[in-house]
Coordinates of C-alpha atoms in Angstrom, one line a residue:
M322 CA 77.8 14.6 -182.1
E323 CA 75.6 17.5 -181.1
P324 CA 75.3 20.9 -182.3
P325 CA 77.1 23.7 -180.2
A326 CA 75.2 24.7 -177.0
G327 CA 73.9 28.3 -177.0
R328 CA 74.8 28.9 -180.8
L329 CA 72.3 26.2 -182.1
S330 CA 70.1 28.7 -184.1
R331 CA 73.0 30.1 -185.9
D332 CA 74.8 27.1 -186.5
A333 CA 72.1 24.7 -187.2
D334 CA 71.0 24.4 -191.0
L335 CA 67.5 24.0 -190.0
A336 CA 66.2 24.4 -186.4
C337 CA 62.0 23.9 -186.3
D338 CA 59.0 22.8 -184.7
F339 CA 56.5 20.5 -186.3
D340 CA 53.4 18.8 -185.8
R341 CA 51.2 16.5 -187.9
G342 CA 50.2 19.3 -190.2
S343 CA 53.8 20.5 -191.1
L344 CA 55.4 16.9 -191.4
V345 CA 55.4 17.1 -195.3
A346 CA 56.7 20.7 -195.4
V347 CA 59.5 19.7 -192.9
R348 CA 60.6 16.7 -194.7
R349 CA 60.7 18.6 -197.8
E350 CA 63.1 21.0 -196.4
V351 CA 65.3 18.4 -194.7
E352 CA 65.6 16.9 -198.3
R353 CA 66.5 20.3 -200.0
I354 CA 69.1 21.1 -197.3
S355 CA 70.5 17.5 -197.3
R356 CA 70.7 17.6 -201.0
E357 CA 72.6 21.1 -200.7
R358 CA 74.8 19.3 -198.2
G359 CA 76.0 16.7 -200.6
L360 CA 73.9 13.6 -199.9
T361 CA 72.6 12.0 -202.9
D362 CA 71.0 8.8 -204.4
L363 CA 70.9 5.9 -201.9
A364 CA 72.6 7.9 -198.9
L365 CA 69.8 10.6 -199.3
Y366 CA 67.0 8.2 -199.6
R367 CA 68.1 6.2 -196.4
F368 CA 68.6 9.4 -194.5
L369 CA 65.1 10.7 -195.3
I370 CA 63.6 7.5 -194.4
A371 CA 65.1 7.7 -191.1
V372 CA 64.2 11.1 -190.6
N373 CA 60.7 10.5 -191.6
E374 CA 60.1 7.8 -189.2
I375 CA 61.5 9.5 -186.2
M376 CA 59.4 12.7 -186.9
T377 CA 56.1 10.6 -187.4
N378 CA 56.8 8.6 -184.1
A379 CA 57.2 12.1 -182.3
V380 CA 53.8 13.0 -183.6
R381 CA 52.4 9.7 -182.9
H382 CA 53.6 8.9 -179.6
G383 CA 55.4 11.9 -178.1
G384 CA 52.8 14.3 -177.6
G385 CA 51.6 15.3 -181.0
R386 CA 54.5 17.6 -182.1
G387 CA 58.3 17.8 -182.0
R388 CA 61.5 19.8 -183.0
L389 CA 63.8 19.2 -185.5
T390 CA 67.4 20.3 -185.8
L391 CA 69.8 19.7 -188.8
W392 CA 73.4 20.2 -188.6
R393 CA 76.7 19.7 -190.1
A394 CA 79.8 18.8 -187.9
G395 CA 83.1 17.0 -188.9
G396 CA 81.9 16.7 -192.6
R397 CA 78.8 14.8 -191.5
L398 CA 75.2 15.5 -191.6
F399 CA 73.2 15.1 -188.3
C400 CA 69.3 15.3 -187.5
R401 CA 68.0 15.6 -184.0
V402 CA 64.2 15.0 -183.4
D403 CA 63.2 16.0 -179.7
D404 CA 59.7 15.4 -178.4
R405 CA 57.8 16.2 -175.0
G406 CA 56.2 12.8 -174.7
P407 CA 56.2 10.5 -171.5
G408 CA 59.2 8.8 -172.9
M409 CA 59.5 5.1 -173.9
A410 CA 60.6 2.0 -172.8
P411 CA 64.5 1.4 -174.0
P412 CA 64.5 -0.6 -177.0
P413 CA 66.1 -3.9 -177.0
P414 CA 69.5 -4.2 -178.3
Y415 CA 69.9 -3.7 -181.9
D416 CA 70.5 -7.2 -183.7
D417 CA 69.4 -6.2 -187.3
R418 CA 66.0 -8.3 -187.0
P419 CA 63.1 -6.6 -187.7
P420 CA 60.1 -6.7 -185.2
P421 CA 58.1 -9.9 -184.7
P422 CA 55.2 -9.6 -187.4
D423 CA 52.6 -9.3 -184.6
S424 CA 54.3 -6.5 -183.0
M425 CA 52.3 -3.1 -182.8
N426 CA 55.4 -1.1 -182.5
G427 CA 59.1 -0.7 -183.0
R428 CA 59.3 -0.6 -186.8
G429 CA 59.9 2.9 -187.1
L430 CA 63.0 2.7 -184.8
W431 CA 64.3 -0.3 -186.5
L432 CA 64.0 1.5 -189.9
A433 CA 65.7 4.5 -188.9
R434 CA 68.5 2.4 -187.2
R435 CA 69.0 0.4 -190.6
N436 CA 69.2 3.4 -192.6
V437 CA 71.9 5.7 -191.1
A438 CA 75.5 5.6 -190.1
G439 CA 74.7 6.6 -186.5
F440 CA 71.7 6.6 -184.2
T441 CA 71.5 7.7 -180.5
L442 CA 68.3 7.5 -178.5
R443 CA 67.7 9.3 -175.2
T444 CA 64.5 9.0 -173.4
G445 CA 62.8 9.8 -170.0
P446 CA 59.5 11.2 -168.4
D447 CA 60.1 14.5 -170.0
G448 CA 60.4 13.1 -173.7
T449 CA 62.6 11.4 -176.3
S450 CA 65.6 12.9 -178.2
I451 CA 67.0 10.7 -181.2
T452 CA 69.9 11.7 -183.0
L453 CA 70.7 10.6 -186.6
E454 CA 73.9 10.5 -188.6
A455 CA 73.7 10.4 -192.5
G456 CA 75.8 7.9 -194.2
P457 CA 76.0 4.3 -194.9
P458 CA 74.6 2.1 -192.2
A459 CA 77.4 1.0 -189.4

């Protein structure tokens, strides 16, 4: 579920750009808002792990920066991270197994998927967009 087009800044709980230097501050703000929106305990912890992994991937692989949008819809909390990197190869179908021990990549996406109720990935030559839905993993 995406935030309403054209009204994003007013309807989003948080919409901000980030880079390596601001990762910690943005994660703390996501945590604060998530708590205010009712996430607690394990659900909060899992959502923050997923958000952290996707933000870190945007910085490491997506051009050094990204944009985070956090919003509520239908009683659920969502977070989208967009970057302007070169895109990525589509990951293999999710089957709950971790990447092979000798794999250099893929653990962040695996961790994120394992810790949220919904995970949507869109990628292309102009960047990658990942949307996470808080809640117990599906």
